[in-house]
Amino acid sequence: MKSLNLKCRAKINLSIDVLGKREDDYHLVEMIMQTIDLYDNVNIEEIDRGIYIDCDNEYVPTDSSNIAYKAADLIKKEFNIDKGVKIVINKNIPVAAGLAGGSTNAAAVLVGLNKLWDLKLTQNQLMEIGLRLGADVPFCILGGTAIAKGIGEKLTRIKGLRNVKILICKPDILVSTKWVYQNLDMNNVSRRPNTDNIVNTLEENDVQALADSMVNVLESVTENKYIEIKEIKRTMIKYKALESMMSGSGPTVFGIFDNLDYAQNAKEELQKVYKQTYLVNAYKGGIEIEG
Ligand code: ATP
């Protein structure tokens, strides 16, 4: 039977601004997305019929509510495929974390099935199909660094983070993205990101200027309810992160370091309390097909 291994990576947001709301209640955003080298392994194997999911993380559903299942179902229906697929997900990306863990699994299934079933879809076509599954899926297919507008799907590639260490720390709390957006009041937001300015800092690889201009307007909503966010940020700054900020709607917090020793010290300290702490690099690509 035919099978493929894929690596699909997580993302962080270097900035998030909310510009308004669409009629269907989706929020209009302007964000800078950065792929990081923290990945799940996804194996897809052609079988006679059906879609089966296996995952080593107890918090990930293995039924039709899994977004990887939905991706396979969409491809099967759209292209009248009568074969089935078994999808095995080895999770390293923290779940429900603001790191697009589910979206990147769906992206891997789309990219993988395109190859496995020789569908000859272009990257743009895959991204269009991906958008039907979730606003972050197109970015996970594209990868690297990009400005995301619209509901997150209008993507422009930009120069990425270079020569920095990124410390990721996921506290053991559950945050609902819906709750965060519902509780966001832009009148209470004291600072908003200047996206053009951040793009310039990346162009010039001015890491300190980037650190000074990173803003996530969702952060105050989440950190007012969960003290862990502020605690992690404080620890990262104490251990000399250039800046520390929440990713997505949280609860993951990341820190940017220009010194490996500082980053490792911060990691050791945070790991005493937060098991899901990872030191990673920025990553330039999207979904990787192995072998
Ligand atoms: P985003 O940053 O795109 O909002 P996230 O990192 O906040 O995503 P996910 O890890 O994608 O969140 O998980 C959100 C929820 O989706 C989980 O609570 C889980 O029940 C469900 N889920 C469905 N499919 C998956 C999957 N393949 N991997 C992880 N979670 C999944």
PDB file of C-alpha atoms and ligand atoms in Angstrom:
ATOM      1  CA  MET A   1       0.000   0.000   0.000  1.00  0.00           C
ATOM      2  CA  LYS A   2       1.132   3.544  -0.727  1.00  0.00           C
ATOM      3  CA  SER A   3       2.151   5.723   2.242  1.00  0.00           C
ATOM      4  CA  LEU A   4       3.895   9.018   3.029  1.00  0.00           C
ATOM      5  CA  ASN A   5       5.534  10.666   6.056  1.00  0.00           C
ATOM      6  CA  LEU A   6       5.155  14.403   6.555  1.00  0.00           C
ATOM      7  CA  LYS A   7       6.471  16.933   9.039  1.00  0.00           C
ATOM      8  CA  CYS A   8       4.081  19.771   9.811  1.00  0.00           C
ATOM      9  CA  ARG A   9       5.197  22.694  11.909  1.00  0.00           C
ATOM     10  CA  ALA A  10       3.613  25.077  14.396  1.00  0.00           C
ATOM     11  CA  LYS A  11       3.385  28.857  14.067  1.00  0.00           C
ATOM     12  CA  ILE A  12       3.650  31.826  16.372  1.00  0.00           C
ATOM     13  CA  ASN A  13       2.269  35.313  15.805  1.00  0.00           C
ATOM     14  CA  LEU A  14       4.797  38.135  15.947  1.00  0.00           C
ATOM     15  CA  SER A  15       1.838  40.523  15.970  1.00  0.00           C
ATOM     16  CA  ILE A  16      -1.953  40.426  15.947  1.00  0.00           C
ATOM     17  CA  ASP A  17      -4.266  43.331  15.276  1.00  0.00           C
ATOM     18  CA  VAL A  18      -8.047  43.121  14.967  1.00  0.00           C
ATOM     19  CA  LEU A  19      -9.501  45.540  12.414  1.00  0.00           C
ATOM     20  CA  GLY A  20     -13.195  44.686  12.578  1.00  0.00           C
ATOM     21  CA  LYS A  21     -15.765  42.005  12.062  1.00  0.00           C
ATOM     22  CA  ARG A  22     -17.315  40.464   8.947  1.00  0.00           C
ATOM     23  CA  GLU A  23     -21.062  40.066   8.598  1.00  0.00           C
ATOM     24  CA  ASP A  24     -20.683  36.360   9.390  1.00  0.00           C
ATOM     25  CA  ASP A  25     -18.983  37.345  12.705  1.00  0.00           C
ATOM     26  CA  TYR A  26     -15.484  36.302  11.637  1.00  0.00           C
ATOM     27  CA  HIS A  27     -12.931  38.850  12.833  1.00  0.00           C
ATOM     28  CA  LEU A  28     -10.860  40.768  10.316  1.00  0.00           C
ATOM     29  CA  VAL A  29      -7.245  40.632  11.392  1.00  0.00           C
ATOM     30  CA  GLU A  30      -3.780  41.772  10.449  1.00  0.00           C
ATOM     31  CA  MET A  31      -1.100  39.456  11.770  1.00  0.00           C
ATOM     32  CA  ILE A  32       2.472  38.442  11.208  1.00  0.00           C
ATOM     33  CA  MET A  33       2.846  34.692  11.208  1.00  0.00           C
ATOM     34  CA  GLN A  34       6.112  32.834  11.693  1.00  0.00           C
ATOM     35  CA  THR A  35       6.610  29.088  11.258  1.00  0.00           C
ATOM     36  CA  ILE A  36       8.738  27.520  14.005  1.00  0.00           C
ATOM     37  CA  ASP A  37      10.693  24.305  14.013  1.00  0.00           C
ATOM     38  CA  LEU A  38       8.362  22.442  16.352  1.00  0.00           C
ATOM     39  CA  TYR A  39       6.539  19.761  14.420  1.00  0.00           C
ATOM     40  CA  ASP A  40       4.121  16.852  14.435  1.00  0.00           C
ATOM     41  CA  ASN A  41       4.830  13.776  12.316  1.00  0.00           C
ATOM     42  CA  VAL A  42       1.926  12.716  10.147  1.00  0.00           C
ATOM     43  CA  ASN A  43       1.862   9.394   8.303  1.00  0.00           C
ATOM     44  CA  ILE A  44      -0.795   8.828   5.670  1.00  0.00           C
ATOM     45  CA  GLU A  45      -1.418   5.415   4.207  1.00  0.00           C
ATOM     46  CA  GLU A  46      -3.844   4.486   1.468  1.00  0.00           C
ATOM     47  CA  ILE A  47      -6.355   1.839   2.532  1.00  0.00           C
ATOM     48  CA  ASP A  48      -9.356   0.289   0.746  1.00  0.00           C
ATOM     49  CA  ARG A  49     -12.017   2.527   2.247  1.00  0.00           C
ATOM     50  CA  GLY A  50     -12.881   4.936   5.072  1.00  0.00           C
ATOM     51  CA  ILE A  51     -10.846   7.484   7.035  1.00  0.00           C
ATOM     52  CA  TYR A  52      -9.118   6.422  10.248  1.00  0.00           C
ATOM     53  CA  ILE A  53      -7.186   8.614  12.667  1.00  0.00           C
ATOM     54  CA  ASP A  54      -4.688   7.478  15.260  1.00  0.00           C
ATOM     55  CA  CYS A  55      -2.989   9.941  17.615  1.00  0.00           C
ATOM     56  CA  ASP A  56      -0.689   9.517  20.621  1.00  0.00           C
ATOM     57  CA  ASN A  57      -2.169  12.534  22.457  1.00  0.00           C
ATOM     58  CA  GLU A  58      -5.244  11.903  24.591  1.00  0.00           C
ATOM     59  CA  TYR A  59      -6.586  15.439  24.030  1.00  0.00           C
ATOM     60  CA  VAL A  60      -6.838  15.015  20.281  1.00  0.00           C
ATOM     61  CA  PRO A  61     -10.098  13.505  18.999  1.00  0.00           C
ATOM     62  CA  THR A  62      -9.759  10.544  16.627  1.00  0.00           C
ATOM     63  CA  ASP A  63     -13.259  10.745  15.150  1.00  0.00           C
ATOM     64  CA  SER A  64     -14.673  12.910  12.363  1.00  0.00           C
ATOM     65  CA  SER A  65     -14.193  16.052  14.512  1.00  0.00           C
ATOM     66  CA  ASN A  66     -10.435  15.818  13.987  1.00  0.00           C
ATOM     67  CA  ILE A  67      -9.488  18.504  11.464  1.00  0.00           C
ATOM     68  CA  ALA A  68      -7.135  16.044   9.725  1.00  0.00           C
ATOM     69  CA  TYR A  69     -10.159  13.765   9.193  1.00  0.00           C
ATOM     70  CA  LYS A  70     -12.082  16.701   7.741  1.00  0.00           C
ATOM     71  CA  ALA A  71      -9.213  17.459   5.366  1.00  0.00           C
ATOM     72  CA  ALA A  72      -9.189  13.884   4.048  1.00  0.00           C
ATOM     73  CA  ASP A  73     -12.988  13.822   3.793  1.00  0.00           C
ATOM     74  CA  LEU A  74     -12.981  17.064   1.793  1.00  0.00           C
ATOM     75  CA  ILE A  75     -10.378  15.747  -0.665  1.00  0.00           C
ATOM     76  CA  LYS A  76     -12.184  12.421  -1.072  1.00  0.00           C
ATOM     77  CA  LYS A  77     -15.503  14.127  -1.812  1.00  0.00           C
ATOM     78  CA  GLU A  78     -14.110  16.919  -3.992  1.00  0.00           C
ATOM     79  CA  PHE A  79     -12.157  14.537  -6.239  1.00  0.00           C
ATOM     80  CA  ASN A  80     -14.415  11.445  -6.042  1.00  0.00           C
ATOM     81  CA  ILE A  81     -11.707   9.242  -4.564  1.00  0.00           C
ATOM     82  CA  ASP A  82     -13.012   5.775  -3.708  1.00  0.00           C
ATOM     83  CA  LYS A  83      -9.919   4.713  -1.750  1.00  0.00           C
ATOM     84  CA  GLY A  84      -9.566   5.366   1.995  1.00  0.00           C
ATOM     85  CA  VAL A  85      -6.753   6.685   4.190  1.00  0.00           C
ATOM     86  CA  LYS A  86      -5.268   5.922   7.581  1.00  0.00           C
ATOM     87  CA  ILE A  87      -3.726   8.977   9.252  1.00  0.00           C
ATOM     88  CA  VAL A  88      -1.305   8.543  12.171  1.00  0.00           C
ATOM     89  CA  ILE A  89      -0.420  11.739  14.049  1.00  0.00           C
ATOM     90  CA  ASN A  90       2.542  11.886  16.443  1.00  0.00           C
ATOM     91  CA  LYS A  91       1.920  15.050  18.444  1.00  0.00           C
ATOM     92  CA  ASN A  92       4.734  17.252  19.641  1.00  0.00           C
ATOM     93  CA  ILE A  93       2.911  20.562  19.200  1.00  0.00           C
ATOM     94  CA  PRO A  94       0.936  21.448  22.343  1.00  0.00           C
ATOM     95  CA  VAL A  95      -2.823  21.109  21.784  1.00  0.00           C
ATOM     96  CA  ALA A  96      -5.244  24.061  21.957  1.00  0.00           C
ATOM     97  CA  ALA A  97      -2.283  26.338  22.429  1.00  0.00           C
ATOM     98  CA  GLY A  98      -2.458  29.136  19.845  1.00  0.00           C
ATOM     99  CA  LEU A  99       0.197  27.337  17.785  1.00  0.00           C
ATOM    100  CA  ALA A 100      -2.093  26.104  14.959  1.00  0.00           C
ATOM    101  CA  GLY A 101      -1.455  22.464  15.840  1.00  0.00           C
ATOM    102  CA  GLY A 102      -4.689  21.199  14.309  1.00  0.00           C
ATOM    103  CA  SER A 103      -4.456  23.459  11.260  1.00  0.00           C
ATOM    104  CA  THR A 104      -0.961  22.231  10.443  1.00  0.00           C
ATOM    105  CA  ASN A 105      -2.133  18.588  10.651  1.00  0.00           C
ATOM    106  CA  ALA A 106      -4.904  19.414   8.165  1.00  0.00           C
ATOM    107  CA  ALA A 107      -2.352  21.152   5.935  1.00  0.00           C
ATOM    108  CA  ALA A 108      -0.173  18.016   6.010  1.00  0.00           C
ATOM    109  CA  VAL A 109      -3.091  15.814   4.982  1.00  0.00           C
ATOM    110  CA  LEU A 110      -3.940  18.100   2.038  1.00  0.00           C
ATOM    111  CA  VAL A 111      -0.329  18.263   0.836  1.00  0.00           C
ATOM    112  CA  GLY A 112       0.149  14.525   1.426  1.00  0.00           C
ATOM    113  CA  LEU A 113      -3.011  13.359  -0.329  1.00  0.00           C
ATOM    114  CA  ASN A 114      -2.238  15.654  -3.274  1.00  0.00           C
ATOM    115  CA  LYS A 115       0.936  13.622  -3.734  1.00  0.00           C
ATOM    116  CA  LEU A 116      -0.411  10.189  -2.729  1.00  0.00           C
ATOM    117  CA  TRP A 117      -3.363  10.411  -5.121  1.00  0.00           C
ATOM    118  CA  ASP A 118      -1.533  12.382  -7.806  1.00  0.00           C
ATOM    119  CA  LEU A 119      -4.106  15.196  -7.835  1.00  0.00           C
ATOM    120  CA  LYS A 120      -1.664  17.720  -9.346  1.00  0.00           C
ATOM    121  CA  LEU A 121      -3.038  20.635  -7.314  1.00  0.00           C
ATOM    122  CA  THR A 122      -0.883  23.755  -7.119  1.00  0.00           C
ATOM    123  CA  GLN A 123       0.077  25.260  -3.754  1.00  0.00           C
ATOM    124  CA  ASN A 124      -2.487  28.022  -4.306  1.00  0.00           C
ATOM    125  CA  GLN A 125      -5.234  25.497  -5.013  1.00  0.00           C
ATOM    126  CA  LEU A 126      -4.302  23.567  -1.876  1.00  0.00           C
ATOM    127  CA  MET A 127      -4.430  26.809   0.124  1.00  0.00           C
ATOM    128  CA  GLU A 128      -7.907  27.577  -1.248  1.00  0.00           C
ATOM    129  CA  ILE A 129      -9.147  24.136  -0.226  1.00  0.00           C
ATOM    130  CA  GLY A 130      -7.430  24.584   3.149  1.00  0.00           C
ATOM    131  CA  LEU A 131      -9.340  27.784   3.859  1.00  0.00           C
ATOM    132  CA  ARG A 132     -12.568  25.778   3.861  1.00  0.00           C
ATOM    133  CA  LEU A 133     -11.193  23.890   6.883  1.00  0.00           C
ATOM    134  CA  GLY A 134      -9.856  26.842   8.885  1.00  0.00           C
ATOM    135  CA  ALA A 135      -8.384  30.329   8.565  1.00  0.00           C
ATOM    136  CA  ASP A 136      -4.873  29.201   9.624  1.00  0.00           C
ATOM    137  CA  VAL A 137      -4.649  26.238   7.220  1.00  0.00           C
ATOM    138  CA  PRO A 138      -3.497  28.254   4.147  1.00  0.00           C
ATOM    139  CA  PHE A 139      -0.601  29.737   6.137  1.00  0.00           C
ATOM    140  CA  CYS A 140       0.422  26.291   7.385  1.00  0.00           C
ATOM    141  CA  ILE A 141       0.664  25.163   3.736  1.00  0.00           C
ATOM    142  CA  LEU A 142       2.677  28.251   2.731  1.00  0.00           C
ATOM    143  CA  GLY A 143       4.941  28.372   5.815  1.00  0.00           C
ATOM    144  CA  GLY A 144       7.856  30.693   6.532  1.00  0.00           C
ATOM    145  CA  THR A 145       6.949  34.250   7.482  1.00  0.00           C
ATOM    146  CA  ALA A 146       3.925  36.121   6.156  1.00  0.00           C
ATOM    147  CA  ILE A 147       1.538  38.991   6.733  1.00  0.00           C
ATOM    148  CA  ALA A 148      -1.991  37.586   7.079  1.00  0.00           C
ATOM    149  CA  LYS A 149      -4.992  39.785   6.389  1.00  0.00           C
ATOM    150  CA  GLY A 150      -8.703  39.173   5.881  1.00  0.00           C
ATOM    151  CA  ILE A 151      -9.646  36.418   8.318  1.00  0.00           C
ATOM    152  CA  GLY A 152      -6.042  35.262   8.126  1.00  0.00           C
ATOM    153  CA  GLU A 153      -6.149  33.863   4.602  1.00  0.00           C
ATOM    154  CA  LYS A 154      -4.772  36.765   2.533  1.00  0.00           C
ATOM    155  CA  LEU A 155      -1.094  36.016   2.763  1.00  0.00           C
ATOM    156  CA  THR A 156       1.994  37.905   1.687  1.00  0.00           C
ATOM    157  CA  ARG A 157       5.395  36.285   2.173  1.00  0.00           C
ATOM    158  CA  ILE A 158       7.966  38.491   3.913  1.00  0.00           C
ATOM    159  CA  LYS A 159      11.508  38.083   5.201  1.00  0.00           C
ATOM    160  CA  GLY A 160      11.612  36.013   8.364  1.00  0.00           C
ATOM    161  CA  LEU A 161      13.270  35.955  11.735  1.00  0.00           C
ATOM    162  CA  ARG A 162      16.947  35.077  11.550  1.00  0.00           C
ATOM    163  CA  ASN A 163      19.581  34.171  14.152  1.00  0.00           C
ATOM    164  CA  VAL A 164      17.278  34.167  17.147  1.00  0.00           C
ATOM    165  CA  LYS A 165      16.182  31.520  19.590  1.00  0.00           C
ATOM    166  CA  ILE A 166      12.487  31.238  20.333  1.00  0.00           C
ATOM    167  CA  LEU A 167      11.396  29.832  23.672  1.00  0.00           C
ATOM    168  CA  ILE A 168       7.868  28.409  23.682  1.00  0.00           C
ATOM    169  CA  CYS A 169       6.031  27.824  26.954  1.00  0.00           C
ATOM    170  CA  LYS A 170       2.524  26.383  27.175  1.00  0.00           C
ATOM    171  CA  PRO A 171       0.895  26.561  30.607  1.00  0.00           C
ATOM    172  CA  ASP A 172      -1.501  23.805  31.565  1.00  0.00           C
ATOM    173  CA  ILE A 173      -4.690  25.786  31.043  1.00  0.00           C
ATOM    174  CA  LEU A 174      -7.392  25.629  28.401  1.00  0.00           C
ATOM    175  CA  VAL A 175      -8.313  28.823  26.592  1.00  0.00           C
ATOM    176  CA  SER A 176     -11.161  29.000  24.125  1.00  0.00           C
ATOM    177  CA  THR A 177     -10.375  31.137  21.070  1.00  0.00           C
ATOM    178  CA  LYS A 178     -14.067  31.991  20.819  1.00  0.00           C
ATOM    179  CA  TRP A 179     -14.122  33.251  24.413  1.00  0.00           C
ATOM    180  CA  VAL A 180     -11.083  35.455  23.796  1.00  0.00           C
ATOM    181  CA  TYR A 181     -12.621  37.122  20.735  1.00  0.00           C
ATOM    182  CA  GLN A 182     -15.972  37.525  22.488  1.00  0.00           C
ATOM    183  CA  ASN A 183     -14.267  39.317  25.368  1.00  0.00           C
ATOM    184  CA  LEU A 184     -12.098  41.534  23.198  1.00  0.00           C
ATOM    185  CA  ASP A 185     -13.057  45.193  23.429  1.00  0.00           C
ATOM    186  CA  MET A 186     -10.856  47.191  21.055  1.00  0.00           C
ATOM    187  CA  ASN A 187     -11.738  50.359  23.048  1.00  0.00           C
ATOM    188  CA  ASN A 188      -9.762  48.891  25.935  1.00  0.00           C
ATOM    189  CA  VAL A 189      -6.708  48.035  23.862  1.00  0.00           C
ATOM    190  CA  SER A 190      -3.906  50.410  24.807  1.00  0.00           C
ATOM    191  CA  ARG A 191      -1.412  49.536  22.082  1.00  0.00           C
ATOM    192  CA  ARG A 192      -1.793  48.223  18.551  1.00  0.00           C
ATOM    193  CA  PRO A 193       0.943  46.877  16.287  1.00  0.00           C
ATOM    194  CA  ASN A 194       2.362  48.814  13.364  1.00  0.00           C
ATOM    195  CA  THR A 195       2.619  46.021  10.800  1.00  0.00           C
ATOM    196  CA  ASP A 196       4.690  47.993   8.247  1.00  0.00           C
ATOM    197  CA  ASN A 197       7.164  48.826  10.952  1.00  0.00           C
ATOM    198  CA  ILE A 198       7.491  45.176  11.983  1.00  0.00           C
ATOM    199  CA  VAL A 199       8.018  44.131   8.363  1.00  0.00           C
ATOM    200  CA  ASN A 200      10.883  46.665   8.172  1.00  0.00           C
ATOM    201  CA  THR A 201      12.509  45.330  11.334  1.00  0.00           C
ATOM    202  CA  LEU A 202      12.423  41.846   9.784  1.00  0.00           C
ATOM    203  CA  GLU A 203      13.853  43.110   6.478  1.00  0.00           C
ATOM    204  CA  GLU A 204      16.735  44.657   8.386  1.00  0.00           C
ATOM    205  CA  ASN A 205      16.967  41.773  10.862  1.00  0.00           C
ATOM    206  CA  ASP A 206      16.902  44.324  13.665  1.00  0.00           C
ATOM    207  CA  VAL A 207      15.840  41.919  16.400  1.00  0.00           C
ATOM    208  CA  GLN A 208      15.752  44.510  19.170  1.00  0.00           C
ATOM    209  CA  ALA A 209      13.508  46.804  17.101  1.00  0.00           C
ATOM    210  CA  LEU A 210      11.299  43.829  16.287  1.00  0.00           C
ATOM    211  CA  ALA A 211      11.070  42.942  19.973  1.00  0.00           C
ATOM    212  CA  ASP A 212      10.093  46.533  20.767  1.00  0.00           C
ATOM    213  CA  SER A 213       7.304  46.544  18.190  1.00  0.00           C
ATOM    214  CA  MET A 214       5.627  43.167  18.788  1.00  0.00           C
ATOM    215  CA  VAL A 215       2.003  43.540  19.971  1.00  0.00           C
ATOM    216  CA  ASN A 216      -0.842  41.033  20.273  1.00  0.00           C
ATOM    217  CA  VAL A 217      -4.148  42.801  20.944  1.00  0.00           C
ATOM    218  CA  LEU A 218      -5.669  39.539  22.241  1.00  0.00           C
ATOM    219  CA  GLU A 219      -3.089  39.227  24.989  1.00  0.00           C
ATOM    220  CA  SER A 220      -4.751  41.426  27.626  1.00  0.00           C
ATOM    221  CA  VAL A 221      -8.011  39.448  27.380  1.00  0.00           C
ATOM    222  CA  THR A 222      -6.294  36.146  28.162  1.00  0.00           C
ATOM    223  CA  GLU A 223      -3.776  37.452  30.688  1.00  0.00           C
ATOM    224  CA  ASN A 224      -6.455  39.196  32.738  1.00  0.00           C
ATOM    225  CA  LYS A 225      -8.053  35.829  33.370  1.00  0.00           C
ATOM    226  CA  TYR A 226      -5.016  33.557  33.647  1.00  0.00           C
ATOM    227  CA  ILE A 227      -2.087  34.787  35.768  1.00  0.00           C
ATOM    228  CA  GLU A 228       0.189  32.163  34.227  1.00  0.00           C
ATOM    229  CA  ILE A 229       0.572  34.302  31.094  1.00  0.00           C
ATOM    230  CA  LYS A 230       2.037  37.236  33.036  1.00  0.00           C
ATOM    231  CA  GLU A 231       4.155  34.908  35.155  1.00  0.00           C
ATOM    232  CA  ILE A 232       5.766  33.257  32.135  1.00  0.00           C
ATOM    233  CA  LYS A 233       6.378  36.617  30.465  1.00  0.00           C
ATOM    234  CA  ARG A 234       7.982  37.931  33.647  1.00  0.00           C
ATOM    235  CA  THR A 235      10.288  34.896  33.883  1.00  0.00           C
ATOM    236  CA  MET A 236      11.318  35.189  30.229  1.00  0.00           C
ATOM    237  CA  ILE A 237      12.174  38.892  30.669  1.00  0.00           C
ATOM    238  CA  LYS A 238      14.015  38.175  33.941  1.00  0.00           C
ATOM    239  CA  TYR A 239      16.140  35.677  32.020  1.00  0.00           C
ATOM    240  CA  LYS A 240      16.922  38.333  29.392  1.00  0.00           C
ATOM    241  CA  ALA A 241      14.455  37.659  26.594  1.00  0.00           C
ATOM    242  CA  LEU A 242      14.379  40.672  24.266  1.00  0.00           C
ATOM    243  CA  GLU A 243      10.592  40.423  24.465  1.00  0.00           C
ATOM    244  CA  SER A 244       7.951  37.925  25.460  1.00  0.00           C
ATOM    245  CA  MET A 245       4.384  37.752  24.164  1.00  0.00           C
ATOM    246  CA  MET A 246       1.387  35.458  23.899  1.00  0.00           C
ATOM    247  CA  SER A 247       0.853  33.613  20.585  1.00  0.00           C
ATOM    248  CA  GLY A 248      -2.597  33.622  18.966  1.00  0.00           C
ATOM    249  CA  SER A 249      -5.370  33.633  21.540  1.00  0.00           C
ATOM    250  CA  GLY A 250      -3.077  31.771  23.911  1.00  0.00           C
ATOM    251  CA  PRO A 251      -2.246  30.365  26.268  1.00  0.00           C
ATOM    252  CA  THR A 252       1.228  29.729  24.796  1.00  0.00           C
ATOM    253  CA  VAL A 253       3.777  32.448  25.518  1.00  0.00           C
ATOM    254  CA  PHE A 254       6.999  32.805  23.552  1.00  0.00           C
ATOM    255  CA  GLY A 255      10.207  34.713  24.131  1.00  0.00           C
ATOM    256  CA  ILE A 256      12.737  35.992  21.604  1.00  0.00           C
ATOM    257  CA  PHE A 257      16.404  35.626  22.602  1.00  0.00           C
ATOM    258  CA  ASP A 258      19.571  36.730  20.827  1.00  0.00           C
ATOM    259  CA  ASN A 259      21.753  34.664  23.145  1.00  0.00           C
ATOM    260  CA  LEU A 260      21.584  30.856  23.368  1.00  0.00           C
ATOM    261  CA  ASP A 261      22.805  30.652  26.977  1.00  0.00           C
ATOM    262  CA  TYR A 262      20.151  33.084  28.171  1.00  0.00           C
ATOM    263  CA  ALA A 263      17.486  31.122  26.307  1.00  0.00           C
ATOM    264  CA  GLN A 264      18.659  27.842  27.808  1.00  0.00           C
ATOM    265  CA  ASN A 265      18.657  29.297  31.325  1.00  0.00           C
ATOM    266  CA  ALA A 266      15.124  30.568  30.825  1.00  0.00           C
ATOM    267  CA  LYS A 267      14.063  27.171  29.505  1.00  0.00           C
ATOM    268  CA  GLU A 268      15.496  25.363  32.548  1.00  0.00           C
ATOM    269  CA  GLU A 269      13.717  27.739  34.896  1.00  0.00           C
ATOM    270  CA  LEU A 270      10.337  27.531  33.143  1.00  0.00           C
ATOM    271  CA  GLN A 271      10.517  23.758  32.757  1.00  0.00           C
ATOM    272  CA  LYS A 272      10.465  23.414  36.542  1.00  0.00           C
ATOM    273  CA  VAL A 273       6.840  24.534  36.420  1.00  0.00           C
ATOM    274  CA  TYR A 274       5.729  24.143  32.801  1.00  0.00           C
ATOM    275  CA  LYS A 275       6.508  20.780  31.222  1.00  0.00           C
ATOM    276  CA  GLN A 276       5.604  21.955  27.725  1.00  0.00           C
ATOM    277  CA  THR A 277       8.557  24.290  27.220  1.00  0.00           C
ATOM    278  CA  TYR A 278      10.592  24.124  24.000  1.00  0.00           C
ATOM    279  CA  LEU A 279      13.544  26.001  22.579  1.00  0.00           C
ATOM    280  CA  VAL A 280      13.223  26.288  18.803  1.00  0.00           C
ATOM    281  CA  ASN A 281      14.362  28.159  15.701  1.00  0.00           C
ATOM    282  CA  ALA A 282      12.282  30.014  13.157  1.00  0.00           C
ATOM    283  CA  TYR A 283      11.618  27.870  10.072  1.00  0.00           C
ATOM    284  CA  LYS A 284      11.521  29.013   6.468  1.00  0.00           C
ATOM    285  CA  GLY A 285       9.306  26.418   4.815  1.00  0.00           C
ATOM    286  CA  GLY A 286       5.863  24.857   4.945  1.00  0.00           C
ATOM    287  CA  ILE A 287       4.816  21.199   5.010  1.00  0.00           C
ATOM    288  CA  GLU A 288       7.734  18.857   4.475  1.00  0.00           C
ATOM    289  CA  ILE A 289       7.341  15.523   2.697  1.00  0.00           C
ATOM    290  CA  GLU A 290       9.996  13.113   3.967  1.00  0.00           C
ATOM    291  CA  GLY A 291      11.994  10.714   1.843  1.00  0.00           C
TER     292      GLY A 291
HETATM  293  P1  ATP B   1      -5.102  27.813  16.297  1.00  0.00           P
HETATM  294  O1  ATP B   1      -3.812  28.488  16.656  1.00  0.00           O
HETATM  295  O2  ATP B   1      -5.230  27.482  14.823  1.00  0.00           O
HETATM  296  O3  ATP B   1      -6.319  28.460  16.887  1.00  0.00           O
HETATM  297  P2  ATP B   1      -4.701  25.987  18.428  1.00  0.00           P
HETATM  298  O4  ATP B   1      -3.242  25.719  18.502  1.00  0.00           O
HETATM  299  O5  ATP B   1      -5.240  27.021  19.366  1.00  0.00           O
HETATM  300  O6  ATP B   1      -5.052  26.370  16.935  1.00  0.00           O
HETATM  301  P3  ATP B   1      -5.382  23.212  18.161  1.00  0.00           P
HETATM  302  O7  ATP B   1      -4.145  22.550  18.688  1.00  0.00           O
HETATM  303  O8  ATP B   1      -5.565  23.201  16.700  1.00  0.00           O
HETATM  304  O9  ATP B   1      -5.513  24.699  18.709  1.00  0.00           O
HETATM  305  O10 ATP B   1      -6.622  22.518  18.900  1.00  0.00           O
HETATM  306  C1  ATP B   1      -7.887  23.095  19.070  1.00  0.00           C
HETATM  307  C2  ATP B   1      -8.895  21.967  19.360  1.00  0.00           C
HETATM  308  O11 ATP B   1      -9.132  21.266  18.141  1.00  0.00           O
HETATM  309  C3  ATP B   1      -8.399  20.953  20.360  1.00  0.00           C
HETATM  310  O12 ATP B   1      -8.954  21.189  21.615  1.00  0.00           O
HETATM  311  C4  ATP B   1      -8.833  19.595  19.798  1.00  0.00           C
HETATM  312  O13 ATP B   1      -9.908  19.071  20.524  1.00  0.00           O
HETATM  313  C5  ATP B   1      -9.329  19.886  18.384  1.00  0.00           C
HETATM  314  N1  ATP B   1      -8.599  19.162  17.322  1.00  0.00           N
HETATM  315  C6  ATP B   1      -9.152  18.631  16.225  1.00  0.00           C
HETATM  316  N2  ATP B   1      -8.236  18.092  15.429  1.00  0.00           N
HETATM  317  C7  ATP B   1      -7.041  18.273  16.007  1.00  0.00           C
HETATM  318  C8  ATP B   1      -5.709  17.919  15.641  1.00  0.00           C
HETATM  319  N3  ATP B   1      -5.424  17.252  14.518  1.00  0.00           N
HETATM  320  N4  ATP B   1      -4.717  18.306  16.460  1.00  0.00           N
HETATM  321  C9  ATP B   1      -4.995  19.004  17.589  1.00  0.00           C
HETATM  322  N5  ATP B   1      -6.235  19.329  17.989  1.00  0.00           N
HETATM  323  C10 ATP B   1      -7.266  18.971  17.210  1.00  0.00           C
END
